[in-house]
Short mmCIF file of C-alpha atoms in Angstrom, two decimals:
data_model
loop_
_atom_site.label_atom_id
_atom_site.label_comp_id
_atom_site.label_asym_id
_atom_site.label_seq_id
_atom_site.Cartn_x
_atom_site.Cartn_y
_atom_site.Cartn_z
CA MET Y 736 7.67 28.00 24.31
CA ALA Y 737 8.63 28.81 20.71
CA ASP Y 738 7.65 26.17 18.18
CA PRO Y 739 11.09 24.25 17.30
CA ALA Y 740 10.28 23.95 13.61
CA ALA Y 741 9.45 27.73 13.28
CA VAL Y 742 12.94 28.45 15.11
CA PHE Y 743 14.44 26.00 12.57
CA ARG Y 744 12.92 27.78 9.58
CA ALA Y 745 13.72 31.12 10.35
CA LEU Y 746 17.23 30.34 10.91
CA HIS Y 747 17.46 29.87 7.13
CA HIS Y 748 16.05 33.47 6.33
CA GLY Y 749 17.79 36.86 6.74
CA ARG Y 750 21.19 35.67 6.53
CA ALA Y 751 24.23 37.80 5.43
CA PRO Y 752 25.90 36.20 2.16
CA ASP Y 753 29.10 35.27 4.41
CA ASP Y 754 27.13 34.01 7.31
CA PRO Y 755 24.98 30.74 6.02
CA LEU Y 756 23.40 28.55 8.56
CA VAL Y 757 25.86 25.89 9.48
CA LEU Y 758 24.52 22.60 10.36
CA PRO Y 759 26.78 19.97 11.85
CA GLY Y 760 25.75 16.56 11.62
CA PRO Y 761 25.62 14.31 14.70
CA TRP Y 762 25.30 10.27 14.12
CA ASP Y 763 24.56 9.36 17.82
CA ALA Y 764 23.65 11.23 21.10
CA ALA Y 765 27.27 11.88 22.57
CA SER Y 766 27.87 13.74 19.07
CA ALA Y 767 24.93 15.58 19.18
CA ARG Y 768 25.68 17.02 22.59
CA ALA Y 769 29.11 17.95 21.68
CA LEU Y 770 27.72 19.78 18.87
CA GLU Y 771 25.23 21.68 21.20
CA GLU Y 772 27.98 22.29 23.64
CA ALA Y 773 29.93 24.14 20.57
CA GLY Y 774 27.26 26.61 20.37
CA PHE Y 775 25.47 25.31 17.07
CA PRO Y 776 21.68 26.30 17.18
CA ALA Y 777 20.39 23.63 15.12
CA LEU Y 778 21.55 20.09 13.96
CA ALA Y 779 21.14 17.91 10.79
CA ILE Y 780 21.54 14.46 11.16
CA PRO Y 781 23.41 12.61 8.14
CA SER Y 782 21.98 9.07 7.05
CA ALA Y 783 25.23 7.99 6.16
CA GLY Y 784 26.98 8.78 9.64
CA VAL Y 785 23.86 7.02 11.51
CA ALA Y 786 24.40 3.90 9.10
CA ALA Y 787 28.28 3.82 9.95
CA SER Y 788 27.41 4.10 13.91
CA LEU Y 789 25.00 1.37 13.50
CA GLY Y 790 27.12 -0.68 11.34
CA HIS Y 791 25.24 -0.52 8.29
CA GLU Y 792 26.47 0.29 4.52
CA ASP Y 793 25.12 3.90 3.66
CA GLY Y 794 21.62 3.62 2.58
CA ARG Y 795 21.12 0.42 3.95
CA THR Y 796 19.81 1.30 7.25
CA PRO Y 797 16.27 -0.32 8.18
CA ALA Y 798 13.69 2.44 8.62
CA ASP Y 799 12.87 1.54 12.07
CA GLU Y 800 16.74 1.78 13.32
CA MET Y 801 17.02 4.96 11.53
CA PHE Y 802 13.90 6.60 13.24
CA ALA Y 803 15.09 5.06 17.05
CA ALA Y 804 18.67 6.90 16.13
CA VAL Y 805 16.66 10.18 15.20
CA THR Y 806 14.62 9.83 18.36
CA ARG Y 807 17.86 9.26 20.68
CA ILE Y 808 19.59 12.14 19.09
CA VAL Y 809 16.59 14.47 19.46
CA ARG Y 810 15.95 13.56 23.32
CA ALA Y 811 19.87 14.35 23.88
CA VAL Y 812 19.94 18.00 22.77
CA SER Y 813 17.42 21.15 23.22
CA VAL Y 814 18.33 22.68 19.79
CA PRO Y 815 16.08 21.72 16.64
CA VAL Y 816 17.42 18.42 14.91
CA SER Y 817 16.28 17.78 11.04
CA ALA Y 818 16.90 14.17 9.79
CA ASP Y 819 18.30 12.83 6.73
CA ILE Y 820 15.79 10.17 5.70
CA GLU Y 821 17.12 9.32 2.37
CA ALA Y 822 14.51 8.46 -0.23
CA GLY Y 823 12.01 7.78 2.79
CA TYR Y 824 12.22 3.91 3.01
CA GLY Y 825 9.45 3.20 0.92
CA LEU Y 826 6.83 4.70 2.98
CA GLU Y 827 3.75 6.82 2.31
CA PRO Y 828 4.55 10.87 2.95
CA GLU Y 829 1.86 10.75 5.40
CA GLU Y 830 3.70 7.94 7.36
CA LEU Y 831 6.86 9.52 7.15
CA VAL Y 832 5.17 12.79 8.47
CA ASP Y 833 4.00 10.74 11.49
CA ARG Y 834 7.26 9.36 12.23
CA LEU Y 835 9.58 12.20 12.12
CA LEU Y 836 6.92 14.12 14.64
CA ALA Y 837 6.71 11.02 17.05
CA ALA Y 838 10.60 11.04 16.86
CA GLY Y 839 10.58 14.79 17.77
CA ALA Y 840 12.56 16.03 14.34
CA VAL Y 841 11.77 19.28 13.08
CA GLY Y 842 12.41 18.55 9.41
CA CYS Y 843 14.17 16.13 7.14
CA ASN Y 844 15.68 15.64 3.72
CA LEU Y 845 14.17 13.79 1.38
CA GLU Y 846 16.18 12.53 -1.67
CA ASP Y 847 15.05 12.07 -5.54
CA SER Y 848 17.22 9.07 -6.43
CA VAL Y 849 17.05 5.50 -5.30
CA ASP Y 850 19.70 3.26 -5.90
CA GLY Y 851 21.50 5.20 -8.11
CA VAL Y 852 18.45 5.86 -10.35
CA LEU Y 853 16.82 9.26 -10.34
CA LEU Y 854 13.24 9.74 -9.76
CA ASP Y 855 10.81 11.06 -12.19
CA PRO Y 856 10.82 14.69 -10.95
CA ASP Y 857 7.05 15.30 -11.49
CA ARG Y 858 6.06 12.18 -9.26
CA GLN Y 859 8.65 13.33 -6.84
CA ALA Y 860 7.07 16.62 -6.64
CA ASP Y 861 3.84 15.19 -6.14
CA ARG Y 862 5.12 13.19 -3.43
CA LEU Y 863 6.72 16.18 -1.79
CA ALA Y 864 3.15 17.95 -2.08
CA ARG Y 865 1.72 15.17 -0.32
CA PHE Y 866 4.29 15.41 2.46
CA ARG Y 867 3.64 19.34 2.66
CA ALA Y 868 -0.19 18.75 2.86
CA ALA Y 869 0.28 16.29 5.70
CA ALA Y 870 3.08 18.26 7.59
CA GLY Y 871 1.69 21.53 7.14
CA ASP Y 872 4.09 23.91 8.97
CA ARG Y 873 5.23 21.50 11.57
CA LEU Y 874 8.41 20.15 9.18
CA PHE Y 875 11.01 22.00 7.27
CA LEU Y 876 11.23 19.90 3.92
CA ASN Y 877 14.55 20.00 2.63
CA ALA Y 878 14.41 18.58 -1.07
CA ARG Y 879 17.57 16.94 -2.29
CA VAL Y 880 18.48 17.16 -6.18
CA ASP Y 881 20.60 14.37 -6.93
CA VAL Y 882 21.26 14.72 -10.46
CA HIS Y 883 24.89 15.63 -9.97
CA LEU Y 884 25.72 12.17 -8.27
CA HIS Y 885 24.52 9.65 -10.92
CA ALA Y 886 25.13 9.08 -14.60
CA ALA Y 887 23.19 11.04 -17.12
CA PRO Y 888 22.78 10.90 -21.08
CA SER Y 889 25.43 12.32 -23.25
CA GLY Y 890 25.15 15.99 -23.36
CA THR Y 891 22.64 16.69 -20.36
CA ASP Y 892 23.21 20.07 -18.88
CA ARG Y 893 23.21 19.23 -15.12
CA ALA Y 894 22.93 22.58 -13.92
CA SER Y 895 19.73 22.92 -15.95
CA ALA Y 896 18.29 19.85 -14.97
CA ALA Y 897 18.92 20.72 -11.18
CA THR Y 898 17.40 23.96 -11.47
CA GLY Y 899 14.32 22.31 -13.09
CA ARG Y 900 14.04 19.71 -10.65
CA ALA Y 901 14.68 22.50 -7.69
CA LEU Y 902 11.83 24.75 -8.80
CA ARG Y 903 9.44 21.65 -9.26
CA TYR Y 904 10.13 20.84 -5.61
CA ALA Y 905 9.83 24.38 -4.37
CA ALA Y 906 6.38 24.79 -6.04
CA ALA Y 907 5.58 21.72 -4.16
CA GLY Y 908 6.05 23.25 -0.97
CA ALA Y 909 9.75 22.39 -0.49
CA ASP Y 910 11.34 25.06 2.26
CA CYS Y 911 14.63 24.38 1.01
CA VAL Y 912 16.51 22.41 -1.92
CA TYR Y 913 19.53 20.85 -1.90
CA PRO Y 914 21.73 20.16 -5.14
CA ILE Y 915 23.87 17.68 -3.67
CA ALA Y 916 27.73 17.81 -5.03
CA ALA Y 917 26.56 20.51 -7.43
CA PRO Y 918 29.90 22.66 -8.65
CA PRO Y 919 30.12 25.81 -6.37
CA ASP Y 920 30.42 27.79 -9.86
CA ASP Y 921 26.89 26.43 -10.26
CA LEU Y 922 25.22 28.04 -7.16
CA PRO Y 923 24.54 31.70 -8.01
CA ARG Y 924 22.55 30.47 -11.03
CA LEU Y 925 20.58 28.37 -8.82
CA ALA Y 926 19.93 30.61 -5.83
CA ALA Y 927 18.75 33.20 -8.61
CA ALA Y 928 16.42 30.99 -10.18
CA VAL Y 929 14.82 29.03 -7.04
CA PRO Y 930 12.81 30.98 -4.60
CA VAL Y 931 13.63 28.96 -1.33
CA PRO Y 932 16.91 28.89 0.51
CA LEU Y 933 19.82 26.83 -1.11
CA ASN Y 934 21.55 23.85 0.76
CA ALA Y 935 25.11 23.27 -0.31
CA ILE Y 936 27.42 20.48 0.91
CA GLY Y 937 30.83 21.80 2.54
CA THR Y 938 33.76 20.76 4.34
CA PRO Y 939 34.09 20.94 8.26
CA ASP Y 940 37.89 21.86 7.85
CA SER Y 941 37.71 25.22 6.06
CA PRO Y 942 35.53 28.27 7.74
CA ALA Y 943 36.45 30.18 4.73
CA ALA Y 944 35.30 27.79 2.12
CA VAL Y 945 31.97 27.74 4.03
CA ARG Y 946 31.36 31.52 4.25
CA ARG Y 947 32.56 31.33 0.36
CA LEU Y 948 29.51 28.92 -0.19
CA GLY Y 949 27.30 31.31 1.28
CA GLU Y 950 28.82 33.99 -0.77
CA LEU Y 951 27.91 31.82 -3.77
CA GLY Y 952 24.31 31.98 -2.84
CA ALA Y 953 23.90 29.07 -0.14
CA SER Y 954 21.76 30.07 2.45
CA ARG Y 955 22.68 26.59 4.48
CA VAL Y 956 25.94 24.33 4.53
CA THR Y 957 25.86 20.87 5.76
CA PHE Y 958 28.55 18.45 5.98
CA GLY Y 959 27.12 14.71 5.43
CA PRO Y 960 28.99 12.15 7.33
CA ALA Y 961 32.41 14.23 7.11
CA LEU Y 962 32.10 14.74 11.19
CA GLN Y 963 31.61 10.98 11.89
CA ARG Y 964 34.35 10.16 9.38
CA LEU Y 965 36.70 12.30 11.11
CA ALA Y 966 36.00 11.04 14.60
CA ALA Y 967 36.56 7.49 13.18
CA ALA Y 968 39.76 8.34 11.85
CA ALA Y 969 40.74 9.76 15.00
CA VAL Y 970 39.76 6.52 16.85
CA ARG Y 971 42.10 4.46 14.27
CA GLU Y 972 44.81 6.81 15.14
CA ALA Y 973 44.74 6.66 18.93
CA ALA Y 974 44.11 2.93 18.58
CA GLN Y 975 47.40 2.42 16.78
CA ARG Y 976 49.17 4.38 19.45
CA LEU Y 977 48.08 2.09 21.85
CA ARG Y 978 49.41 -1.03 20.22
#
């Protein structure tokens, strides 16, 4: 049987510009099965979607609950599954690797901010390098770049800051970089500068917009908790009709 992490890694490469890898985000076993049945070759669990399903605010899910949710989702499907593990819950990189492998995940997102504060990029790069050393090729590491999410000093060139962080993280061993919330017009510059695949965030209601992100340089498109929120909205509407 092919190595799931190798299969997942290969999905990111050799893609046509208008055909980025689309990774929808399950939040529980049932949603994961539905997405697999729809024909997606891999899935990417969003931490915010899992948090909502477990009754937590985004960013406040205990590590044990998150890894238990990842395990349930992985067991429910036969396709590779990556997991958003936020900034790592304060765990050492080596423990993160062990817990992801125990859960059956093929990779993860790791954020470079905590509680709205950007981490020092060199220290984050060192942490990613430790993760890579512990994981080897067994896990796909998607390094999130959060400079567009948080306040920055006046005059900051966010595109340059994002590119600098992305380059550090790629050099540290990241398989992919994720400048979340970067303006689409910044993607060509980032894609040209960074020697690993680029993850962009999209909306699940516009295939044309997803293709456009690919044309701008994204090799991979994810949607965060958008599908979970759409499902919650559908439940609310159905409940209103029942009253």
